[in-house]
mmCIF file with all atom_site columns, C-alpha atoms in Angstrom:
data_model
loop_
_atom_site.group_PDB
_atom_site.id
_atom_site.type_symbol
_atom_site.label_atom_id
_atom_site.label_alt_id
_atom_site.label_comp_id
_atom_site.label_asym_id
_atom_site.label_entity_id
_atom_site.label_seq_id
_atom_site.pdbx_PDB_ins_code
_atom_site.Cartn_x
_atom_site.Cartn_y
_atom_site.Cartn_z
_atom_site.occupancy
_atom_site.B_iso_or_equiv
_atom_site.pdbx_formal_charge
_atom_site.auth_seq_id
_atom_site.auth_comp_id
_atom_site.auth_asym_id
_atom_site.auth_atom_id
_atom_site.pdbx_PDB_model_num
ATOM 1   C CA . UNK A 1 1   ? -6.733  -20.865 -13.296 1.00 0.00 ? 1   UNK A CA 1
ATOM 2   C CA . UNK A 1 2   ? -7.905  -19.641 -9.303  1.00 0.00 ? 2   UNK A CA 1
ATOM 3   C CA . UNK A 1 3   ? -5.016  -19.273 -6.815  1.00 0.00 ? 3   UNK A CA 1
ATOM 4   C CA . UNK A 1 4   ? -4.524  -19.980 -3.083  1.00 0.00 ? 4   UNK A CA 1
ATOM 5   C CA . UNK A 1 5   ? -2.294  -16.909 -0.681  1.00 0.00 ? 5   UNK A CA 1
ATOM 6   C CA . UNK A 1 6   ? -0.516  -17.943 1.512   1.00 0.00 ? 6   UNK A CA 1
ATOM 7   C CA . UNK A 1 7   ? 2.766   -17.258 2.361   1.00 0.00 ? 7   UNK A CA 1
ATOM 8   C CA . UNK A 1 8   ? 5.036   -20.064 2.439   1.00 0.00 ? 8   UNK A CA 1
ATOM 9   C CA . UNK A 1 9   ? 8.333   -20.521 5.813   1.00 0.00 ? 9   UNK A CA 1
ATOM 10  C CA . UNK A 1 10  ? 11.477  -21.422 3.772   1.00 0.00 ? 10  UNK A CA 1
ATOM 11  C CA . UNK A 1 11  ? 13.965  -22.194 6.669   1.00 0.00 ? 11  UNK A CA 1
ATOM 12  C CA . UNK A 1 12  ? 16.592  -24.081 6.560   1.00 0.00 ? 12  UNK A CA 1
ATOM 13  C CA . UNK A 1 13  ? 14.060  -26.395 3.171   1.00 0.00 ? 13  UNK A CA 1
ATOM 14  C CA . UNK A 1 14  ? 15.925  -27.403 0.682   1.00 0.00 ? 14  UNK A CA 1
ATOM 15  C CA . UNK A 1 15  ? 14.373  -25.252 -2.282  1.00 0.00 ? 15  UNK A CA 1
ATOM 16  C CA . UNK A 1 16  ? 16.112  -26.342 -6.199  1.00 0.00 ? 16  UNK A CA 1
ATOM 17  C CA . UNK A 1 17  ? 16.609  -23.949 -9.092  1.00 0.00 ? 17  UNK A CA 1
ATOM 18  C CA . UNK A 1 18  ? 17.065  -25.658 -12.026 1.00 0.00 ? 18  UNK A CA 1
ATOM 19  C CA . UNK A 1 19  ? 18.932  -22.438 -14.802 1.00 0.00 ? 19  UNK A CA 1
ATOM 20  C CA . UNK A 1 20  ? 21.473  -19.718 -13.652 1.00 0.00 ? 20  UNK A CA 1
ATOM 21  C CA . UNK A 1 21  ? 21.690  -16.671 -15.566 1.00 0.00 ? 21  UNK A CA 1
ATOM 22  C CA . UNK A 1 22  ? 19.779  -13.606 -14.964 1.00 0.00 ? 22  UNK A CA 1
ATOM 23  C CA . UNK A 1 23  ? 16.432  -15.020 -14.138 1.00 0.00 ? 23  UNK A CA 1
ATOM 24  C CA . UNK A 1 24  ? 17.291  -17.590 -11.906 1.00 0.00 ? 24  UNK A CA 1
ATOM 25  C CA . UNK A 1 25  ? 19.716  -15.277 -9.614  1.00 0.00 ? 25  UNK A CA 1
ATOM 26  C CA . UNK A 1 26  ? 17.165  -13.318 -8.365  1.00 0.00 ? 26  UNK A CA 1
ATOM 27  C CA . UNK A 1 27  ? 15.040  -16.169 -8.342  1.00 0.00 ? 27  UNK A CA 1
ATOM 28  C CA . UNK A 1 28  ? 18.303  -17.329 -5.939  1.00 0.00 ? 28  UNK A CA 1
ATOM 29  C CA . UNK A 1 29  ? 18.138  -14.626 -4.182  1.00 0.00 ? 29  UNK A CA 1
ATOM 30  C CA . UNK A 1 30  ? 15.022  -14.496 -2.616  1.00 0.00 ? 30  UNK A CA 1
ATOM 31  C CA . UNK A 1 31  ? 14.451  -18.025 -1.500  1.00 0.00 ? 31  UNK A CA 1
ATOM 32  C CA . UNK A 1 32  ? 18.740  -16.769 0.236   1.00 0.00 ? 32  UNK A CA 1
ATOM 33  C CA . UNK A 1 33  ? 15.955  -14.210 2.082   1.00 0.00 ? 33  UNK A CA 1
ATOM 34  C CA . UNK A 1 34  ? 13.959  -16.137 3.312   1.00 0.00 ? 34  UNK A CA 1
ATOM 35  C CA . UNK A 1 35  ? 15.863  -18.228 4.398   1.00 0.00 ? 35  UNK A CA 1
ATOM 36  C CA . UNK A 1 36  ? 15.675  -21.094 2.406   1.00 0.00 ? 36  UNK A CA 1
ATOM 37  C CA . UNK A 1 37  ? 18.978  -23.948 1.698   1.00 0.00 ? 37  UNK A CA 1
ATOM 38  C CA . UNK A 1 38  ? 19.260  -23.447 -1.827  1.00 0.00 ? 38  UNK A CA 1
ATOM 39  C CA . UNK A 1 39  ? 21.249  -25.505 -4.381  1.00 0.00 ? 39  UNK A CA 1
ATOM 40  C CA . UNK A 1 40  ? 21.256  -24.840 -8.401  1.00 0.00 ? 40  UNK A CA 1
ATOM 41  C CA . UNK A 1 41  ? 21.486  -26.669 -10.643 1.00 0.00 ? 41  UNK A CA 1
ATOM 42  C CA . UNK A 1 42  ? 23.183  -25.266 -14.328 1.00 0.00 ? 42  UNK A CA 1
ATOM 43  C CA . UNK A 1 43  ? 25.915  -26.012 -16.464 1.00 0.00 ? 43  UNK A CA 1
ATOM 44  C CA . UNK A 1 44  ? 27.199  -22.003 -17.261 1.00 0.00 ? 44  UNK A CA 1
ATOM 45  C CA . UNK A 1 45  ? 26.498  -19.386 -13.324 1.00 0.00 ? 45  UNK A CA 1
ATOM 46  C CA . UNK A 1 46  ? 26.252  -15.683 -13.112 1.00 0.00 ? 46  UNK A CA 1
ATOM 47  C CA . UNK A 1 47  ? 28.632  -14.359 -11.372 1.00 0.00 ? 47  UNK A CA 1
ATOM 48  C CA . UNK A 1 48  ? 26.376  -13.608 -8.469  1.00 0.00 ? 48  UNK A CA 1
ATOM 49  C CA . UNK A 1 49  ? 25.446  -17.330 -8.085  1.00 0.00 ? 49  UNK A CA 1
ATOM 50  C CA . UNK A 1 50  ? 29.254  -18.100 -8.593  1.00 0.00 ? 50  UNK A CA 1
ATOM 51  C CA . UNK A 1 51  ? 29.636  -16.676 -5.176  1.00 0.00 ? 51  UNK A CA 1
ATOM 52  C CA . UNK A 1 52  ? 26.880  -16.821 -3.373  1.00 0.00 ? 52  UNK A CA 1
ATOM 53  C CA . UNK A 1 53  ? 28.501  -20.503 -3.749  1.00 0.00 ? 53  UNK A CA 1
ATOM 54  C CA . UNK A 1 54  ? 31.800  -19.050 -2.801  1.00 0.00 ? 54  UNK A CA 1
ATOM 55  C CA . UNK A 1 55  ? 31.115  -17.636 0.306   1.00 0.00 ? 55  UNK A CA 1
ATOM 56  C CA . UNK A 1 56  ? 29.006  -20.758 1.363   1.00 0.00 ? 56  UNK A CA 1
ATOM 57  C CA . UNK A 1 57  ? 25.456  -19.159 0.823   1.00 0.00 ? 57  UNK A CA 1
ATOM 58  C CA . UNK A 1 58  ? 23.942  -21.944 -1.497  1.00 0.00 ? 58  UNK A CA 1
ATOM 59  C CA . UNK A 1 59  ? 25.340  -25.187 -2.671  1.00 0.00 ? 59  UNK A CA 1
ATOM 60  C CA . UNK A 1 60  ? 25.673  -25.088 -7.251  1.00 0.00 ? 60  UNK A CA 1
ATOM 61  C CA . UNK A 1 61  ? 25.638  -28.623 -8.875  1.00 0.00 ? 61  UNK A CA 1
ATOM 62  C CA . UNK A 1 62  ? 27.367  -26.965 -12.368 1.00 0.00 ? 62  UNK A CA 1
ATOM 63  C CA . UNK A 1 63  ? 26.319  -29.794 -14.936 1.00 0.00 ? 63  UNK A CA 1
ATOM 64  C CA . UNK A 1 64  ? 22.350  -29.584 -16.114 1.00 0.00 ? 64  UNK A CA 1
ATOM 65  C CA . UNK A 1 65  ? 19.477  -30.971 -14.561 1.00 0.00 ? 65  UNK A CA 1
ATOM 66  C CA . UNK A 1 66  ? 18.767  -35.323 -14.543 1.00 0.00 ? 66  UNK A CA 1
ATOM 67  C CA . UNK A 1 67  ? 15.835  -36.712 -13.287 1.00 0.00 ? 67  UNK A CA 1
ATOM 68  C CA . UNK A 1 68  ? 16.167  -37.432 -9.478  1.00 0.00 ? 68  UNK A CA 1
ATOM 69  C CA . UNK A 1 69  ? 17.591  -33.537 -8.893  1.00 0.00 ? 69  UNK A CA 1
ATOM 70  C CA . UNK A 1 70  ? 14.427  -32.326 -6.824  1.00 0.00 ? 70  UNK A CA 1
ATOM 71  C CA . UNK A 1 71  ? 14.995  -35.573 -3.842  1.00 0.00 ? 71  UNK A CA 1
ATOM 72  C CA . UNK A 1 72  ? 14.660  -33.664 -0.312  1.00 0.00 ? 72  UNK A CA 1
ATOM 73  C CA . UNK A 1 73  ? 12.945  -31.085 -2.454  1.00 0.00 ? 73  UNK A CA 1
ATOM 74  C CA . UNK A 1 74  ? 10.487  -29.670 -1.402  1.00 0.00 ? 74  UNK A CA 1
ATOM 75  C CA . UNK A 1 75  ? 10.504  -26.631 -3.307  1.00 0.00 ? 75  UNK A CA 1
ATOM 76  C CA . UNK A 1 76  ? 11.437  -26.209 -6.627  1.00 0.00 ? 76  UNK A CA 1
ATOM 77  C CA . UNK A 1 77  ? 11.762  -23.725 -9.503  1.00 0.00 ? 77  UNK A CA 1
ATOM 78  C CA . UNK A 1 78  ? 12.362  -23.990 -13.722 1.00 0.00 ? 78  UNK A CA 1
ATOM 79  C CA . UNK A 1 79  ? 14.021  -20.844 -14.257 1.00 0.00 ? 79  UNK A CA 1
ATOM 80  C CA . UNK A 1 80  ? 15.500  -21.885 -17.102 1.00 0.00 ? 80  UNK A CA 1
ATOM 81  C CA . UNK A 1 81  ? 14.473  -21.292 -21.452 1.00 0.00 ? 81  UNK A CA 1
ATOM 82  C CA . UNK A 1 82  ? 14.726  -25.012 -22.620 1.00 0.00 ? 82  UNK A CA 1
ATOM 83  C CA . UNK A 1 83  ? 11.420  -25.916 -22.698 1.00 0.00 ? 83  UNK A CA 1
ATOM 84  C CA . UNK A 1 84  ? 12.270  -30.116 -22.423 1.00 0.00 ? 84  UNK A CA 1
ATOM 85  C CA . UNK A 1 85  ? 14.365  -29.691 -19.321 1.00 0.00 ? 85  UNK A CA 1
ATOM 86  C CA . UNK A 1 86  ? 11.161  -26.836 -17.766 1.00 0.00 ? 86  UNK A CA 1
ATOM 87  C CA . UNK A 1 87  ? 9.478   -29.803 -19.061 1.00 0.00 ? 87  UNK A CA 1
ATOM 88  C CA . UNK A 1 88  ? 10.949  -32.351 -17.153 1.00 0.00 ? 88  UNK A CA 1
ATOM 89  C CA . UNK A 1 89  ? 11.172  -30.226 -13.940 1.00 0.00 ? 89  UNK A CA 1
ATOM 90  C CA . UNK A 1 90  ? 7.706   -29.992 -13.690 1.00 0.00 ? 90  UNK A CA 1
ATOM 91  C CA . UNK A 1 91  ? 6.880   -33.614 -14.583 1.00 0.00 ? 91  UNK A CA 1
ATOM 92  C CA . UNK A 1 92  ? 9.578   -34.755 -11.538 1.00 0.00 ? 92  UNK A CA 1
ATOM 93  C CA . UNK A 1 93  ? 7.818   -32.440 -9.051  1.00 0.00 ? 93  UNK A CA 1
ATOM 94  C CA . UNK A 1 94  ? 4.434   -33.247 -10.378 1.00 0.00 ? 94  UNK A CA 1
ATOM 95  C CA . UNK A 1 95  ? 5.305   -37.072 -8.890  1.00 0.00 ? 95  UNK A CA 1
ATOM 96  C CA . UNK A 1 96  ? 6.779   -36.248 -6.236  1.00 0.00 ? 96  UNK A CA 1
ATOM 97  C CA . UNK A 1 97  ? 4.219   -33.893 -5.239  1.00 0.00 ? 97  UNK A CA 1
ATOM 98  C CA . UNK A 1 98  ? 7.172   -31.273 -4.523  1.00 0.00 ? 98  UNK A CA 1
ATOM 99  C CA . UNK A 1 99  ? 6.074   -27.281 -4.941  1.00 0.00 ? 99  UNK A CA 1
ATOM 100 C CA . UNK A 1 100 ? 7.076   -26.545 -8.943  1.00 0.00 ? 100 UNK A CA 1
ATOM 101 C CA . UNK A 1 101 ? 7.614   -22.639 -10.289 1.00 0.00 ? 101 UNK A CA 1
ATOM 102 C CA . UNK A 1 102 ? 8.362   -22.921 -14.309 1.00 0.00 ? 102 UNK A CA 1
ATOM 103 C CA . UNK A 1 103 ? 9.305   -19.068 -15.077 1.00 0.00 ? 103 UNK A CA 1
ATOM 104 C CA . UNK A 1 104 ? 7.276   -17.162 -17.714 1.00 0.00 ? 104 UNK A CA 1
ATOM 105 C CA . UNK A 1 105 ? 4.889   -20.893 -17.988 1.00 0.00 ? 105 UNK A CA 1
ATOM 106 C CA . UNK A 1 106 ? 1.963   -20.511 -15.374 1.00 0.00 ? 106 UNK A CA 1
ATOM 107 C CA . UNK A 1 107 ? -0.017  -23.191 -16.699 1.00 0.00 ? 107 UNK A CA 1
ATOM 108 C CA . UNK A 1 108 ? 3.392   -25.205 -15.478 1.00 0.00 ? 108 UNK A CA 1
ATOM 109 C CA . UNK A 1 109 ? 2.929   -23.542 -12.329 1.00 0.00 ? 109 UNK A CA 1
ATOM 110 C CA . UNK A 1 110 ? 1.794   -25.349 -8.630  1.00 0.00 ? 110 UNK A CA 1
ATOM 111 C CA . UNK A 1 111 ? 2.502   -22.161 -7.899  1.00 0.00 ? 111 UNK A CA 1
ATOM 112 C CA . UNK A 1 112 ? 3.380   -18.500 -8.337  1.00 0.00 ? 112 UNK A CA 1
ATOM 113 C CA . UNK A 1 113 ? 5.460   -16.198 -7.520  1.00 0.00 ? 113 UNK A CA 1
ATOM 114 C CA . UNK A 1 114 ? 4.635   -12.427 -6.787  1.00 0.00 ? 114 UNK A CA 1
ATOM 115 C CA . UNK A 1 115 ? 5.246   -8.781  -7.560  1.00 0.00 ? 115 UNK A CA 1
ATOM 116 C CA . UNK A 1 116 ? 5.748   -8.150  -3.970  1.00 0.00 ? 116 UNK A CA 1
ATOM 117 C CA . UNK A 1 117 ? 6.818   -4.509  -2.205  1.00 0.00 ? 117 UNK A CA 1
ATOM 118 C CA . UNK A 1 118 ? 9.233   -5.348  1.501   1.00 0.00 ? 118 UNK A CA 1
ATOM 119 C CA . UNK A 1 119 ? 8.875   -2.746  3.885   1.00 0.00 ? 119 UNK A CA 1
ATOM 120 C CA . UNK A 1 120 ? 10.448  -4.027  6.911   1.00 0.00 ? 120 UNK A CA 1
ATOM 121 C CA . UNK A 1 121 ? 8.315   -6.480  7.775   1.00 0.00 ? 121 UNK A CA 1
ATOM 122 C CA . UNK A 1 122 ? 5.150   -5.641  5.590   1.00 0.00 ? 122 UNK A CA 1
ATOM 123 C CA . UNK A 1 123 ? 5.460   -7.429  2.820   1.00 0.00 ? 123 UNK A CA 1
ATOM 124 C CA . UNK A 1 124 ? 2.445   -6.631  0.054   1.00 0.00 ? 124 UNK A CA 1
ATOM 125 C CA . UNK A 1 125 ? 1.798   -9.516  -2.598  1.00 0.00 ? 125 UNK A CA 1
ATOM 126 C CA . UNK A 1 126 ? 0.054   -8.639  -5.168  1.00 0.00 ? 126 UNK A CA 1
ATOM 127 C CA . UNK A 1 127 ? -0.927  -11.020 -8.299  1.00 0.00 ? 127 UNK A CA 1
ATOM 128 C CA . UNK A 1 128 ? -3.110  -10.363 -12.110 1.00 0.00 ? 128 UNK A CA 1
ATOM 129 C CA . UNK A 1 129 ? -3.251  -15.137 -11.769 1.00 0.00 ? 129 UNK A CA 1
ATOM 130 C CA . UNK A 1 130 ? -0.412  -15.388 -14.833 1.00 0.00 ? 130 UNK A CA 1
ATOM 131 C CA . UNK A 1 131 ? -3.070  -12.165 -17.034 1.00 0.00 ? 131 UNK A CA 1
ATOM 132 C CA . UNK A 1 132 ? 0.032   -9.351  -16.780 1.00 0.00 ? 132 UNK A CA 1
ATOM 133 C CA . UNK A 1 133 ? 3.110   -9.280  -14.698 1.00 0.00 ? 133 UNK A CA 1
ATOM 134 C CA . UNK A 1 134 ? 2.977   -6.273  -16.391 1.00 0.00 ? 134 UNK A CA 1
ATOM 135 C CA . UNK A 1 135 ? 0.355   -4.306  -14.604 1.00 0.00 ? 135 UNK A CA 1
ATOM 136 C CA . UNK A 1 136 ? 0.780   -6.441  -11.106 1.00 0.00 ? 136 UNK A CA 1
ATOM 137 C CA . UNK A 1 137 ? 4.497   -3.760  -12.122 1.00 0.00 ? 137 UNK A CA 1
ATOM 138 C CA . UNK A 1 138 ? 2.170   -1.299  -11.631 1.00 0.00 ? 138 UNK A CA 1
ATOM 139 C CA . UNK A 1 139 ? 0.289   -0.943  -9.457  1.00 0.00 ? 139 UNK A CA 1
ATOM 140 C CA . UNK A 1 140 ? 3.300   -1.794  -7.010  1.00 0.00 ? 140 UNK A CA 1
ATOM 141 C CA . UNK A 1 141 ? 4.487   1.080   -7.992  1.00 0.00 ? 141 UNK A CA 1
ATOM 142 C CA . UNK A 1 142 ? 1.834   2.335   -7.186  1.00 0.00 ? 142 UNK A CA 1
ATOM 143 C CA . UNK A 1 143 ? 1.673   0.662   -3.528  1.00 0.00 ? 143 UNK A CA 1
ATOM 144 C CA . UNK A 1 144 ? 5.411   2.075   -3.096  1.00 0.00 ? 144 UNK A CA 1
ATOM 145 C CA . UNK A 1 145 ? 4.626   5.293   -2.849  1.00 0.00 ? 145 UNK A CA 1
ATOM 146 C CA . UNK A 1 146 ? 1.678   4.696   -0.191  1.00 0.00 ? 146 UNK A CA 1
ATOM 147 C CA . UNK A 1 147 ? 4.114   2.693   2.011   1.00 0.00 ? 147 UNK A CA 1
ATOM 148 C CA . UNK A 1 148 ? 7.065   4.854   2.468   1.00 0.00 ? 148 UNK A CA 1
ATOM 149 C CA . UNK A 1 149 ? 10.464  3.136   4.240   1.00 0.00 ? 149 UNK A CA 1
ATOM 150 C CA . UNK A 1 150 ? 8.149   4.512   7.770   1.00 0.00 ? 150 UNK A CA 1
ATOM 151 C CA . UNK A 1 151 ? 6.774   1.392   7.314   1.00 0.00 ? 151 UNK A CA 1
ATOM 152 C CA . UNK A 1 152 ? 9.494   -0.715  9.063   1.00 0.00 ? 152 UNK A CA 1
ATOM 153 C CA . UNK A 1 153 ? 10.199  1.488   11.372  1.00 0.00 ? 153 UNK A CA 1
ATOM 154 C CA . UNK A 1 154 ? 5.710   1.308   12.329  1.00 0.00 ? 154 UNK A CA 1
ATOM 155 C CA . UNK A 1 155 ? 6.323   -1.787  12.424  1.00 0.00 ? 155 UNK A CA 1
ATOM 156 C CA . UNK A 1 156 ? 9.324   -2.154  14.501  1.00 0.00 ? 156 UNK A CA 1
ATOM 157 C CA . UNK A 1 157 ? 7.580   -0.258  16.920  1.00 0.00 ? 157 UNK A CA 1
ATOM 158 C CA . UNK A 1 158 ? 3.987   -2.161  16.877  1.00 0.00 ? 158 UNK A CA 1
ATOM 159 C CA . UNK A 1 159 ? 6.270   -4.877  17.258  1.00 0.00 ? 159 UNK A CA 1
ATOM 160 C CA . UNK A 1 160 ? 6.987   -3.758  20.768  1.00 0.00 ? 160 UNK A CA 1
ATOM 161 C CA . UNK A 1 161 ? 4.346   -2.721  22.066  1.00 0.00 ? 161 UNK A CA 1
ATOM 162 C CA . UNK A 1 162 ? 2.451   -5.429  21.316  1.00 0.00 ? 162 UNK A CA 1
ATOM 163 C CA . UNK A 1 163 ? 5.578   -7.334  23.376  1.00 0.00 ? 163 UNK A CA 1
ATOM 164 C CA . UNK A 1 164 ? 4.679   -4.865  26.353  1.00 0.00 ? 164 UNK A CA 1
ATOM 165 C CA . UNK A 1 165 ? 0.815   -5.137  25.817  1.00 0.00 ? 165 UNK A CA 1
ATOM 166 C CA . UNK A 1 166 ? 0.841   -8.649  26.581  1.00 0.00 ? 166 UNK A CA 1
ATOM 167 C CA . UNK A 1 167 ? 2.845   -8.711  29.727  1.00 0.00 ? 167 UNK A CA 1
ATOM 168 C CA . UNK A 1 168 ? 0.073   -5.743  31.168  1.00 0.00 ? 168 UNK A CA 1
ATOM 169 C CA . UNK A 1 169 ? -1.756  -8.973  32.344  1.00 0.00 ? 169 UNK A CA 1
ATOM 170 C CA . UNK A 1 170 ? -4.635  -7.501  30.503  1.00 0.00 ? 170 UNK A CA 1
ATOM 171 C CA . UNK A 1 171 ? -8.817  -8.434  29.676  1.00 0.00 ? 171 UNK A CA 1
ATOM 172 C CA . UNK A 1 172 ? -8.603  -9.575  26.355  1.00 0.00 ? 172 UNK A CA 1
ATOM 173 C CA . UNK A 1 173 ? -11.148 -7.116  25.727  1.00 0.00 ? 173 UNK A CA 1
ATOM 174 C CA . UNK A 1 174 ? -8.545  -4.704  27.628  1.00 0.00 ? 174 UNK A CA 1
ATOM 175 C CA . UNK A 1 175 ? -5.831  -5.234  25.304  1.00 0.00 ? 175 UNK A CA 1
ATOM 176 C CA . UNK A 1 176 ? -8.363  -5.348  21.635  1.00 0.00 ? 176 UNK A CA 1
ATOM 177 C CA . UNK A 1 177 ? -9.071  -2.224  22.195  1.00 0.00 ? 177 UNK A CA 1
ATOM 178 C CA . UNK A 1 178 ? -6.071  -1.151  23.179  1.00 0.00 ? 178 UNK A CA 1
ATOM 179 C CA . UNK A 1 179 ? -4.257  -2.181  20.099  1.00 0.00 ? 179 UNK A CA 1
ATOM 180 C CA . UNK A 1 180 ? -7.621  -1.033  18.072  1.00 0.00 ? 180 UNK A CA 1
ATOM 181 C CA . UNK A 1 181 ? -6.132  2.782   19.165  1.00 0.00 ? 181 UNK A CA 1
ATOM 182 C CA . UNK A 1 182 ? -2.956  1.854   18.062  1.00 0.00 ? 182 UNK A CA 1
ATOM 183 C CA . UNK A 1 183 ? -4.035  1.093   14.608  1.00 0.00 ? 183 UNK A CA 1
ATOM 184 C CA . UNK A 1 184 ? -6.062  3.549   14.010  1.00 0.00 ? 184 UNK A CA 1
ATOM 185 C CA . UNK A 1 185 ? -3.926  6.017   15.502  1.00 0.00 ? 185 UNK A CA 1
ATOM 186 C CA . UNK A 1 186 ? -1.812  8.308   12.134  1.00 0.00 ? 186 UNK A CA 1
ATOM 187 C CA . UNK A 1 187 ? 1.872   6.567   13.475  1.00 0.00 ? 187 UNK A CA 1
ATOM 188 C CA . UNK A 1 188 ? 2.982   5.401   9.744   1.00 0.00 ? 188 UNK A CA 1
ATOM 189 C CA . UNK A 1 189 ? 1.858   9.685   9.083   1.00 0.00 ? 189 UNK A CA 1
ATOM 190 C CA . UNK A 1 190 ? 4.201   10.866  12.714  1.00 0.00 ? 190 UNK A CA 1
ATOM 191 C CA . UNK A 1 191 ? 6.778   9.147   11.169  1.00 0.00 ? 191 UNK A CA 1
ATOM 192 C CA . UNK A 1 192 ? 7.094   9.207   8.100   1.00 0.00 ? 192 UNK A CA 1
ATOM 193 C CA . UNK A 1 193 ? 7.116   13.754  8.430   1.00 0.00 ? 193 UNK A CA 1
ATOM 194 C CA . UNK A 1 194 ? 9.366   13.116  11.900  1.00 0.00 ? 194 UNK A CA 1
ATOM 195 C CA . UNK A 1 195 ? 6.770   14.188  14.064  1.00 0.00 ? 195 UNK A CA 1
ATOM 196 C CA . UNK A 1 196 ? 8.176   12.318  16.831  1.00 0.00 ? 196 UNK A CA 1
ATOM 197 C CA . UNK A 1 197 ? 6.288   14.407  19.463  1.00 0.00 ? 197 UNK A CA 1
ATOM 198 C CA . UNK A 1 198 ? 3.328   13.320  18.590  1.00 0.00 ? 198 UNK A CA 1
ATOM 199 C CA . UNK A 1 199 ? 3.889   9.498   18.045  1.00 0.00 ? 199 UNK A CA 1
ATOM 200 C CA . UNK A 1 200 ? 6.227   9.879   21.888  1.00 0.00 ? 200 UNK A CA 1
ATOM 201 C CA . UNK A 1 201 ? 2.429   11.878  23.346  1.00 0.00 ? 201 UNK A CA 1
ATOM 202 C CA . UNK A 1 202 ? 1.121   8.729   22.050  1.00 0.00 ? 202 UNK A CA 1
ATOM 203 C CA . UNK A 1 203 ? 3.078   6.403   24.258  1.00 0.00 ? 203 UNK A CA 1
ATOM 204 C CA . UNK A 1 204 ? 2.571   8.097   27.679  1.00 0.00 ? 204 UNK A CA 1
ATOM 205 C CA . UNK A 1 205 ? -0.808  8.649   26.943  1.00 0.00 ? 205 UNK A CA 1
ATOM 206 C CA . UNK A 1 206 ? -0.194  4.439   26.706  1.00 0.00 ? 206 UNK A CA 1
ATOM 207 C CA . UNK A 1 207 ? 2.080   4.297   29.242  1.00 0.00 ? 207 UNK A CA 1
ATOM 208 C CA . UNK A 1 208 ? 4.063   2.336   26.789  1.00 0.00 ? 208 UNK A CA 1
ATOM 209 C CA . UNK A 1 209 ? 8.228   2.880   26.709  1.00 0.00 ? 209 UNK A CA 1
ATOM 210 C CA . UNK A 1 210 ? 10.221  4.770   22.705  1.00 0.00 ? 210 UNK A CA 1
ATOM 211 C CA . UNK A 1 211 ? 12.696  3.594   22.367  1.00 0.00 ? 211 UNK A CA 1
ATOM 212 C CA . UNK A 1 212 ? 15.213  5.988   21.099  1.00 0.00 ? 212 UNK A CA 1
ATOM 213 C CA . UNK A 1 213 ? 16.233  3.936   17.870  1.00 0.00 ? 213 UNK A CA 1
ATOM 214 C CA . UNK A 1 214 ? 13.447  4.247   16.807  1.00 0.00 ? 214 UNK A CA 1
ATOM 215 C CA . UNK A 1 215 ? 13.310  7.058   16.822  1.00 0.00 ? 215 UNK A CA 1
ATOM 216 C CA . UNK A 1 216 ? 15.669  8.508   14.144  1.00 0.00 ? 216 UNK A CA 1
ATOM 217 C CA . UNK A 1 217 ? 14.426  10.082  10.745  1.00 0.00 ? 217 UNK A CA 1
ATOM 218 C CA . UNK A 1 218 ? 12.980  8.413   7.632   1.00 0.00 ? 218 UNK A CA 1
ATOM 219 C CA . UNK A 1 219 ? 14.159  8.914   4.241   1.00 0.00 ? 219 UNK A CA 1
ATOM 220 C CA . UNK A 1 220 ? 12.224  8.450   0.991   1.00 0.00 ? 220 UNK A CA 1
#
């Protein structure tokens, strides 16, 4: 199977999760973090899912799935071991043209969920196209060492500097040259090692600000 890598904007969109176990819980948590409006349909749910519903973070319908439950949804996940329900959810999603993920059944998925590393604004997605989730986890663990928490601070700093640079009225060539100098500098390494004097020197050289809240120690 071949896949098209993409990051979806789910904020405010209805996403339906069928199933209420631990796997469903992980799917729900990721969708909520992405800003989606999540509806869970399952007779029984984990304590965390129940608490999220009580807090108003998600919608919960404690009952079995039935055809029509995907109406109005933008994306759905079948996180249940019941193969009949898996088939029914996938079938309805196909009819309605919805993105559908049936957990652990790539042949019944219009999208698969990669293994992800998050460092603030940075997201690294790893996929083996369903060949080996274990291998994807192993790759993720290696990348987690290379891309530590310093990257969150680094990208917040780069985002601030980008706003400053864009407001200067520079030519496209001048902006590109400055962005390139910043991107090629060893800023992540300096931040990881706490070498803020190097960061300050670079900021002063390029005429950029360095907010104090950003200059905080990074723990690995």
